[in-house]
Amino acid sequence: MEDRPKLLILYATQTGNALDAAERVGREAERRGCPVKLLSMDEYDVSSLPHEDTIIFVVSTTGQGDTPDPMKVFWRFLLQRNLSKHWLEGVHYAVFGLGDSGYQKYNFAAKKLDKRLADLGAVPIVEKGLGDDQHPSGYEAALDPWMSSLWSILNKINPKFFPQGPYLAISDMKLIDQPKVQITYHGDDNVDSQFPTNPDLKWIEMQIGWARSMSPGKFTHDKTRPGCFLKMIKNQPLTRAGCGKDVRHFEFEFVSSAIEYVVGDILEVLPGQNSAAVDAFIQRCSLDPDALITVHPREKDNHFLRTCTSAKVPIKLKTFVELTMDVASASPRRYFFEVMSYFATAPHEKERLQYFASPEGRDDLYQYNQKERRTVLEVLEDFPSVEISFEWLVQLVPPLKTRAFSISSSPSAHPNQVHLTVDVVSWTTPFKRKRSGLCSMWLAKLDPEQSIYVPAWFQKGTLHPPPPSLPLILIGPGTGCAPFRGFVEERAIQSESNATAPVIFFFGCRNEENDFLYRDFWLSHAQDGGVLSEAKGGGFFVAFSRDQPQKVYVQHKMRENSQTIWKLLSKGAAVYVAGSSTKMPSDVLSAFEDIVSMEGGLPKESAVRWLRALEKAGSYHVEAWS
């Protein structure tokens, strides 16, 4: 019998969404009788592309139109000039992108990839699909119709993929009965010697490493063991109590060996989970919290094998849940409801779960699940007849992810410390349920007197530290000011021994009295010859958006000070923008276009090209978050 072709699916994800989508595409292909090979782009030898017949790409866009980390080497290879326009001749491909239309460069990575593949001679099977986080049903609103077209056209190109046709799905139970992980339960011999009563830092570090290396949650190898541990020494509110916002200034000391960092870097924190919620999850799922377990991939070629270490150390089930499974914050994916439907014994629950998992129920599921930010624990409690095995839970519960924050300190100004500026996130859902951000709320509740160890990792940011001789134009409304506090501290120290270039900073908030973050800090540096003072050629400009009838934002203050901005741009200044990813970065760019056009006497098109050249030269930096 002739070998059946395997459908190759390559994905690149930053937060896990593209992996979820890729796995969904893989499951749907398998249900049509088509074998699948699913790989992250950084696991695939890109030089093998011309030898493939058909490839499906699922890629997310991160930051301001950037490719996700696992795609970077792959993408650099594709950009080589020596690749001819016939290099991928005969290769069929399809691209599905995940993005957010609130960002300026919406789905940029998928669009770039699609164009480059076509330029190299590959043939698109279907028009690229673009999933949008802003859609009421998220990216799945675009994924469903895109897959439907994909199977239909793929079947016409090569019927061997679907021997029984593209619409004949295999019985789901055949695909649902084996989770991708298996749990081994170990006896409790020598438990007393294995689990110390007073765990030290090294023990905690090893526990985190063991648990996260066994999890199927796609943590990169350097994200299993913490890079360091921090101890909070200050937890200070920056906003007025009762004003509707809660922004905190946190200061941490290194309790393990100090890590070198520079201004503009990122700190990632692994949050602690609510212990009562973890206990409730364990009780709801009839699990033994003290059971000693190891977690393994069921198949040798399973695509999460790379995250598992060869020498596994048993760990308590409760510890594994606490460190790897987000049971009381993240919302489960659609596939979770699908699997639950097979284990529901109450007919009305089974029917509702099947509806939620169907294309027809997609919008209602979005309202029930994502819109309300239902947690795994809440969903399980809403469907009490569902008894689901721990193997399935390990596979399907969203992984506990680290949270990234811009560092708001200079290591020169604060040796052995790192500072963060954190918006403590809380909101009310459409059904008036109170929700809060897992990590920001956990940090806000930490008491510096308690000496809680905070697992953390340092990462390079997109705001590269500038040399002292470089003039700076900084725009950071709200918590976007965080990295620039570090920039100003660093420049102030540099100015004590050397001449430094001017710095101007545009800050924005709602009210002068409520949320003027670090007010005294900025004002002190804006006078008496400080780095933001006029005497040093600098400036500090604040937009209070709600203190007058008409709203005033940073872009308005920029236009008011267009001559100052143009003067610095003419001297080769670098631009740094940080803050909310929704409208701010594009509004700021638009203000720059107007300023360059007006002050430089250029047509608008030339001003746009001028700023694009500034960006390409690495002198226009944006770090935005949603």
XYZ file of C-alpha atoms in Angstrom:
626
model
C 0.000 0.000 0.000
C 1.319 3.442 -0.952
C 2.509 5.607 1.934
C -0.094 8.130 3.048
C 1.232 11.719 2.994
C 1.605 13.460 6.367
C 0.383 17.036 6.615
C 3.203 19.197 7.986
C 2.032 21.985 10.307
C 4.637 24.526 11.426
C 3.730 27.038 14.115
C 5.406 29.991 15.821
C 3.936 31.228 19.069
C 4.939 33.747 21.719
C 2.193 33.194 24.297
C 0.687 29.836 23.237
C -2.272 30.985 21.113
C -0.700 29.973 17.785
C 0.078 26.544 19.251
C -3.582 26.163 20.277
C -4.673 27.082 16.754
C -2.092 24.752 15.158
C -3.198 21.849 17.361
C -6.808 22.557 16.363
C -5.860 22.432 12.654
C -4.026 19.159 13.355
C -7.010 17.600 15.143
C -9.386 18.573 12.348
C -7.033 17.035 9.764
C -6.781 13.795 11.794
C -10.575 13.631 12.006
C -10.598 13.554 8.220
C -8.213 10.612 8.203
C -5.083 12.688 7.467
C -1.914 11.983 9.510
C -0.233 15.109 10.879
C 3.289 16.207 11.812
C 3.181 19.250 14.108
C 6.385 21.185 14.851
C 7.456 24.546 16.202
C 9.413 26.485 13.575
C 12.543 26.347 15.723
C 12.353 22.526 15.682
C 12.268 22.363 11.886
C 15.229 22.515 9.485
C 14.197 25.408 7.238
C 16.588 24.283 4.476
C 14.267 21.259 3.988
C 11.344 23.421 2.802
C 11.896 22.752 -0.959
C 11.548 18.991 -0.309
C 8.074 19.332 1.249
C 4.876 18.884 -0.716
C 2.403 20.754 1.483
C 2.954 22.926 4.560
C 0.495 24.714 6.827
C 1.903 27.698 8.753
C 0.257 29.092 11.893
C 2.027 32.184 13.222
C 1.292 34.927 15.706
C 2.488 38.514 15.588
C 4.093 39.935 18.705
C 5.008 43.449 19.834
C 4.863 46.012 17.031
C 4.662 43.647 14.073
C 7.517 41.394 15.235
C 7.923 37.699 14.503
C 7.621 35.441 17.585
C 10.915 34.114 19.000
C 10.626 30.569 17.525
C 10.268 32.114 14.037
C 13.293 34.440 14.100
C 15.982 32.035 12.774
C 13.498 30.554 10.273
C 12.616 34.046 9.004
C 16.248 35.208 8.723
C 16.972 32.147 6.552
C 14.043 32.970 4.236
C 15.351 36.516 3.780
C 18.678 35.363 2.310
C 19.277 37.060 -1.026
C 20.767 33.958 -2.639
C 17.390 32.146 -2.535
C 15.910 32.221 -6.030
C 12.298 32.850 -6.986
C 12.098 29.143 -7.938
C 13.490 27.855 -4.602
C 10.059 26.667 -3.382
C 8.591 25.771 -6.776
C 6.076 22.940 -6.443
C 5.555 23.480 -2.708
C 1.959 24.155 -1.654
C 1.353 26.197 1.476
C -1.299 27.936 3.569
C -0.785 30.620 6.221
C -3.017 31.402 9.189
C -2.065 34.397 11.320
C -3.069 35.404 14.826
C -3.054 39.099 15.625
C -4.871 42.020 17.173
C -6.319 44.735 14.939
C -5.815 47.177 17.819
C -2.136 47.128 16.874
C -0.783 49.206 14.022
C 0.997 46.288 12.323
C -1.903 43.853 12.496
C -0.912 40.260 11.680
C 2.333 41.554 10.197
C 4.297 38.308 10.702
C 1.709 36.228 8.796
C 1.467 38.793 5.985
C 5.273 38.943 5.615
C 5.584 35.154 5.634
C 2.808 34.708 3.059
C 4.417 37.219 0.669
C 7.937 35.787 1.068
C 6.807 32.197 0.434
C 5.049 33.307 -2.754
C 8.146 35.325 -3.805
C 10.203 32.129 -3.475
C 7.891 30.223 -5.831
C 5.575 28.414 -3.404
C 1.897 28.135 -4.346
C -0.803 29.217 -1.870
C -3.576 26.655 -1.331
C -5.990 29.260 0.035
C -5.887 32.978 0.772
C -4.095 33.627 4.076
C -6.375 33.566 7.123
C -6.118 36.410 9.636
C -7.434 35.772 13.137
C -8.271 38.877 15.164
C -8.284 39.052 18.962
C -10.676 41.996 18.704
C -13.415 39.875 17.073
C -16.257 38.825 19.422
C -15.231 35.175 18.890
C -11.466 35.795 18.861
C -9.233 34.220 16.228
C -11.558 31.214 15.812
C -14.058 33.360 13.899
C -11.578 33.427 11.004
C -10.088 29.970 11.643
C -13.317 27.992 11.076
C -14.109 29.218 7.530
C -10.393 29.205 6.612
C -10.085 25.522 7.578
C -13.243 24.652 5.674
C -11.757 26.129 2.467
C -8.382 24.543 3.207
C -9.726 20.972 3.421
C -11.865 21.387 0.324
C -9.063 22.748 -1.912
C -6.374 20.487 -0.424
C -8.552 17.502 -1.312
C -8.691 18.674 -4.945
C -4.891 19.210 -5.092
C -4.005 15.872 -3.485
C -6.903 13.471 -2.678
C -4.441 11.122 -0.897
C -4.611 13.416 2.161
C -8.290 12.551 2.643
C -8.977 9.045 1.274
C -12.647 9.278 2.281
C -13.172 12.919 1.371
C -12.596 16.192 3.216
C -15.892 16.217 5.131
C -16.039 12.681 6.514
C -14.859 13.036 10.074
C -13.679 9.965 11.976
C -15.592 9.146 15.142
C -14.377 11.667 17.692
C -14.206 9.084 20.471
C -11.348 7.354 18.670
C -9.382 10.578 18.925
C -10.558 11.567 22.354
C -9.756 8.447 24.354
C -5.991 8.979 24.706
C -4.604 12.171 26.223
C -1.103 13.109 25.076
C 0.374 12.793 28.560
C 0.517 9.989 31.060
C 0.952 10.277 34.817
C 3.041 7.853 36.848
C 2.143 7.654 40.542
C 5.021 6.794 42.880
C 5.007 5.194 46.323
C 5.652 7.443 49.290
C 8.824 5.637 50.417
C 11.360 8.038 51.896
C 8.999 10.986 51.536
C 10.303 12.476 54.757
C 13.851 12.516 53.457
C 12.801 13.707 49.996
C 10.678 16.676 51.072
C 12.401 18.927 53.610
C 10.270 20.540 56.322
C 12.049 23.905 55.868
C 12.754 24.166 52.139
C 15.638 26.459 51.192
C 16.026 28.519 48.040
C 17.840 25.767 46.147
C 15.053 23.301 46.917
C 12.355 25.738 45.725
C 14.345 26.379 42.540
C 14.631 22.640 41.857
C 10.908 22.076 42.526
C 9.982 24.792 40.012
C 12.430 23.317 37.488
C 11.162 19.741 37.941
C 7.494 20.720 37.690
C 7.808 23.043 34.688
C 10.132 20.716 32.752
C 7.477 17.957 33.006
C 4.589 20.224 31.981
C 3.295 20.078 28.388
C 2.855 23.870 28.634
C 5.576 24.771 26.095
C 7.916 26.577 28.460
C 11.215 27.212 26.726
C 14.148 25.431 28.357
C 15.415 28.614 30.037
C 11.941 29.283 31.491
C 11.798 26.174 33.646
C 14.224 27.044 36.453
C 14.084 30.675 37.635
C 16.969 32.920 36.652
C 16.944 34.334 40.186
C 14.821 34.907 43.266
C 13.753 38.325 44.495
C 12.409 39.577 47.816
C 10.000 42.509 47.894
C 11.255 45.356 50.087
C 8.748 48.079 49.108
C 5.079 48.008 48.035
C 4.008 51.617 47.514
C 0.770 52.907 45.924
C 1.415 55.609 43.310
C -2.243 56.555 42.788
C -4.680 58.236 45.173
C -6.881 55.771 47.055
C -10.409 55.516 45.645
C -9.582 57.140 42.287
C -10.489 54.006 40.301
C -6.892 53.077 39.433
C -4.316 51.235 41.513
C -0.727 51.554 40.276
C 2.074 50.340 42.539
C 5.796 50.910 42.825
C 7.521 47.662 43.825
C 11.131 47.364 44.919
C 12.902 44.010 45.081
C 16.276 42.843 46.329
C 18.146 39.857 44.957
C 18.171 36.992 47.450
C 20.000 34.642 45.119
C 23.034 35.869 43.196
C 22.392 39.232 41.508
C 21.734 39.251 37.763
C 23.220 42.017 35.663
C 20.657 44.018 33.735
C 20.476 47.326 31.867
C 17.796 50.006 31.560
C 15.116 48.963 29.080
C 15.260 45.303 30.115
C 12.229 43.179 31.040
C 11.539 41.271 34.259
C 9.358 38.165 34.027
C 7.685 36.980 37.228
C 6.106 33.602 37.989
C 3.023 34.476 40.069
C 1.792 32.489 43.019
C -1.740 31.073 42.800
C -4.464 31.394 45.384
C -3.996 28.364 47.643
C -7.728 28.055 48.379
C -8.487 27.964 44.622
C -5.847 25.273 44.056
C -7.334 23.226 46.932
C -10.851 23.667 45.500
C -9.663 22.503 42.049
C -7.982 19.409 43.548
C -11.099 18.598 45.585
C -13.468 19.160 42.603
C -11.386 16.779 40.471
C -11.125 14.145 43.270
C -7.315 14.269 43.271
C -4.873 13.432 46.039
C -2.791 16.562 46.720
C 0.004 14.552 48.366
C 0.365 11.948 45.612
C 3.884 11.793 44.169
C 3.780 12.034 40.379
C 5.868 12.297 37.250
C 4.410 13.449 33.923
C 5.487 11.917 30.594
C 4.498 12.337 26.952
C 2.435 9.324 25.853
C 4.157 8.994 22.482
C 7.846 9.173 21.763
C 7.370 11.549 18.860
C 4.965 13.796 20.742
C 5.802 17.391 19.989
C 6.145 18.458 23.597
C 8.853 15.852 24.261
C 11.534 18.516 24.048
C 10.155 20.222 27.164
C 10.590 17.087 29.259
C 13.859 16.274 30.939
C 15.115 12.725 30.763
C 15.651 12.366 34.520
C 12.287 13.060 36.125
C 11.970 13.560 39.845
C 8.618 12.797 41.497
C 6.789 15.868 42.745
C 3.679 16.328 44.865
C 0.546 16.657 42.752
C -0.486 19.883 44.511
C 2.946 21.421 43.883
C 2.728 20.466 40.192
C -0.709 22.134 39.909
C 0.467 25.266 41.760
C 3.545 25.733 39.568
C 2.285 24.758 36.101
C -1.540 24.819 35.766
C -3.503 28.088 35.728
C -6.684 26.847 37.408
C -8.177 30.099 38.722
C -7.219 32.874 36.296
C -6.993 31.852 32.620
C -10.014 30.789 30.563
C -9.925 27.309 28.987
C -9.855 26.789 25.207
C -12.741 25.448 23.124
C -11.147 21.988 23.035
C -11.520 21.796 26.827
C -15.322 21.992 26.413
C -15.196 19.394 23.661
C -13.312 16.894 25.836
C -15.575 17.680 28.797
C -18.612 16.757 26.661
C -17.353 13.149 26.427
C -17.099 12.857 30.206
C -20.388 14.548 31.105
C -22.937 12.069 32.463
C -25.877 14.488 32.847
C -27.664 14.734 29.438
C -28.345 18.501 29.690
C -24.672 19.190 30.513
C -23.460 16.979 27.663
C -25.785 18.751 25.242
C -24.649 22.214 26.336
C -20.973 21.281 26.149
C -21.404 19.783 22.683
C -23.133 22.987 21.572
C -20.317 25.127 22.993
C -17.745 23.009 21.121
C -19.600 23.291 17.792
C -19.157 26.059 15.171
C -22.780 27.097 15.820
C -22.094 27.613 19.520
C -18.851 29.543 19.035
C -20.274 33.016 19.745
C -22.233 31.829 22.804
C -19.111 30.098 24.119
C -17.180 33.334 23.691
C -19.808 35.210 25.742
C -19.865 32.526 28.457
C -16.126 31.832 28.575
C -13.717 34.474 27.291
C -15.939 37.546 27.796
C -16.666 36.519 31.373
C -13.082 35.264 31.868
C -14.395 32.014 33.372
C -11.638 30.047 35.003
C -11.065 26.304 34.674
C -12.316 25.874 38.239
C -15.514 27.837 37.539
C -16.225 25.879 34.350
C -15.754 22.563 36.138
C -18.083 23.729 38.921
C -20.702 24.744 36.317
C -20.709 21.167 34.945
C -20.671 18.977 38.078
C -21.382 15.678 36.270
C -18.041 15.881 34.405
C -15.346 13.646 35.878
C -12.225 14.128 33.838
C -8.904 12.350 34.349
C -5.844 14.195 35.623
C -4.016 13.318 32.379
C -6.584 15.288 30.398
C -6.452 18.159 32.892
C -2.649 18.382 32.643
C -2.963 18.535 28.862
C -5.876 20.983 28.661
C -5.667 23.398 31.600
C -3.922 26.590 30.398
C -0.292 26.664 31.541
C 0.687 29.034 34.339
C 2.654 31.677 32.444
C 5.209 34.177 33.606
C 4.160 37.828 33.390
C 6.498 40.412 31.823
C 7.072 43.932 33.176
C 9.273 46.800 32.010
C 11.973 47.445 34.611
C 11.680 50.952 36.091
C 15.085 51.294 37.711
C 18.711 51.829 36.781
C 21.114 49.280 38.291
C 23.656 52.109 38.623
C 21.230 54.028 40.859
C 20.000 50.955 42.789
C 22.687 48.263 43.085
C 21.348 44.799 43.991
C 17.775 45.989 43.375
C 15.189 45.974 40.615
C 12.032 48.137 40.559
C 8.696 47.654 38.788
C 5.757 49.977 38.072
C 2.646 47.804 37.955
C -0.987 48.566 37.184
C -3.001 46.311 39.498
C -5.536 45.037 36.984
C -9.181 44.644 37.988
C -12.415 44.910 36.033
C -16.100 43.968 35.999
C -17.388 41.496 33.394
C -20.613 42.028 31.373
C -22.435 39.965 34.038
C -21.028 42.209 36.801
C -18.502 39.684 38.087
C -15.321 41.106 39.657
C -12.105 39.938 37.987
C -8.463 40.766 38.652
C -5.089 40.114 37.071
C -3.388 37.092 38.626
C 0.154 38.434 38.840
C -0.490 42.118 39.531
C -2.951 41.296 42.334
C -0.584 38.699 43.805
C 2.253 41.242 43.863
C -0.027 43.943 45.316
C -0.961 41.633 48.209
C 2.635 40.737 49.052
C 3.845 42.128 52.366
C 7.536 43.129 52.333
C 7.747 41.938 55.961
C 6.871 38.353 54.977
C 10.004 37.641 52.882
C 8.185 35.785 50.086
C 10.572 34.523 47.394
C 9.560 35.723 43.922
C 10.840 33.538 41.024
C 12.005 35.775 38.182
C 13.787 35.874 34.831
C 15.506 38.838 33.150
C 15.018 39.348 29.406
C 16.302 41.863 26.878
C 13.679 44.454 26.028
C 12.980 46.284 22.765
C 14.060 49.617 24.308
C 17.835 49.385 23.977
C 19.904 51.503 26.421
C 21.087 54.694 24.686
C 24.653 56.083 24.922
C 25.005 59.314 26.992
C 25.753 61.364 23.855
C 22.431 60.493 22.172
C 19.568 63.039 22.483
C 16.319 61.342 23.553
C 12.633 61.957 22.928
C 10.660 59.792 25.369
C 6.875 59.251 25.245
C 5.419 57.166 28.066
C 1.837 57.798 29.248
C 0.545 55.844 32.255
C 2.723 52.897 33.249
C 4.557 53.475 29.958
C 6.728 55.808 32.061
C 8.266 52.761 33.793
C 11.329 52.171 31.569
C 11.956 55.927 31.313
C 12.301 56.270 35.070
C 15.301 53.955 34.633
C 16.522 55.931 31.588
C 16.400 59.237 33.509
C 18.114 57.734 36.592
C 20.879 56.351 34.368
C 21.347 59.623 32.443
C 21.468 61.586 35.738
C 24.323 59.397 37.009
C 26.152 59.682 33.671
C 25.815 63.480 33.768
C 27.717 63.640 37.075
C 30.974 62.699 35.345
C 30.418 63.520 31.651
C 28.492 65.847 29.386
C 25.215 64.223 28.301
C 22.779 64.934 25.470
C 19.332 66.507 26.118
C 16.302 64.434 27.100
C 12.664 65.454 26.680
C 9.862 63.368 28.179
C 6.119 63.417 27.461
C 4.014 61.850 30.212
C 0.243 61.456 30.306
C -2.353 60.490 32.916
C -5.986 61.237 33.742
C -5.721 63.707 36.629
C -2.920 65.659 38.249
C -4.191 64.773 41.718
C -5.039 61.096 41.141
C -2.517 59.293 38.949
C 0.479 61.562 38.281
C 2.946 58.682 38.669
C 6.366 59.567 40.162
C 5.428 63.265 40.165
C 8.216 64.395 42.526
C 10.819 62.334 40.652
C 10.091 63.924 37.259
C 9.776 67.448 38.646
C 13.081 67.176 40.538
C 14.876 66.170 37.326
C 13.129 68.947 35.372
C 14.656 71.746 37.484
C 17.969 72.906 38.936
C 20.014 71.625 36.019
C 18.476 68.124 36.072
C 18.538 65.947 32.935
C 14.984 67.019 32.001
C 15.603 70.734 32.701
C 15.560 73.474 30.078
C 19.050 74.427 31.245
C 20.256 71.059 29.901
C 18.242 71.439 26.679
C 15.624 69.020 27.974
C 11.959 69.243 28.865
C 9.164 67.569 30.780
C 5.608 67.831 29.430
C 2.467 66.362 31.008
C -0.960 65.756 29.475
C -3.785 65.473 32.039
C -6.545 63.985 29.906
C -9.487 64.548 32.300
C -8.617 67.827 34.070
C -10.428 70.018 31.520
C -13.585 69.660 29.382
C -11.671 68.594 26.266
C -9.394 65.559 26.539
C -5.667 66.228 26.203
C -3.258 63.396 25.413
C 0.502 63.132 24.894
C 0.153 63.635 21.130
C -1.465 67.055 21.769
C 1.463 68.090 23.977
C 3.853 66.859 21.283
C 2.236 69.087 18.673
C 2.355 72.044 21.088
C 6.114 71.509 21.408
C 6.810 70.631 17.792
C 9.796 73.004 17.473
C 11.534 71.425 20.479
C 10.958 67.942 19.040
C 12.144 68.911 15.553
C 15.263 70.557 16.975
C 16.243 67.298 18.715
C 15.306 65.148 15.707
C 17.552 67.361 13.577
C 20.385 66.604 15.997
C 19.916 62.847 15.520
C 17.702 62.140 18.546
C 16.313 58.651 19.133
C 12.612 58.201 19.868
C 11.360 55.809 22.558
C 7.629 55.100 22.970
C 6.158 52.876 25.707
C 2.659 52.162 27.008
C -0.743 50.863 25.938
C -0.864 49.077 22.595
C -4.356 50.165 21.587
C -4.335 53.621 19.941
C -1.415 55.363 21.602
C 1.524 54.173 19.428
C -0.275 55.029 16.163
C -1.495 58.404 17.536
C 2.071 59.257 18.588
C 3.461 58.237 15.186
C 0.814 60.385 13.488
C 1.876 63.357 15.656
C 5.515 62.798 14.636
C 4.468 62.718 10.958
C 2.697 66.069 11.367
C 5.677 67.595 13.205
C 8.259 66.409 10.648
C 6.032 67.615 7.813
C 5.325 71.038 9.366
C 8.693 71.878 10.932
C 10.771 70.231 8.202
C 8.727 71.707 5.383
C 8.104 68.277 3.857
C 5.038 66.807 2.134
C 3.227 64.280 4.350
C 4.430 61.317 2.217
C 8.057 62.417 2.634
C 7.562 62.804 6.404
C 6.211 59.230 6.551
C 9.262 57.962 4.632
C 11.589 60.007 6.868
C 10.178 58.374 10.010
C 10.269 54.930 8.387
C 13.979 55.473 7.726
C 14.406 56.488 11.379
C 12.749 53.204 12.414
C 14.914 51.143 10.026
C 18.032 52.848 11.386
C 17.070 51.624 14.894
C 16.261 55.104 16.194
C 12.488 54.741 16.678
C 11.675 52.220 19.410
C 8.236 51.082 20.588
C 7.372 48.828 23.518
C 3.615 48.417 23.870
C 1.404 46.032 25.800
C -2.307 45.256 25.906
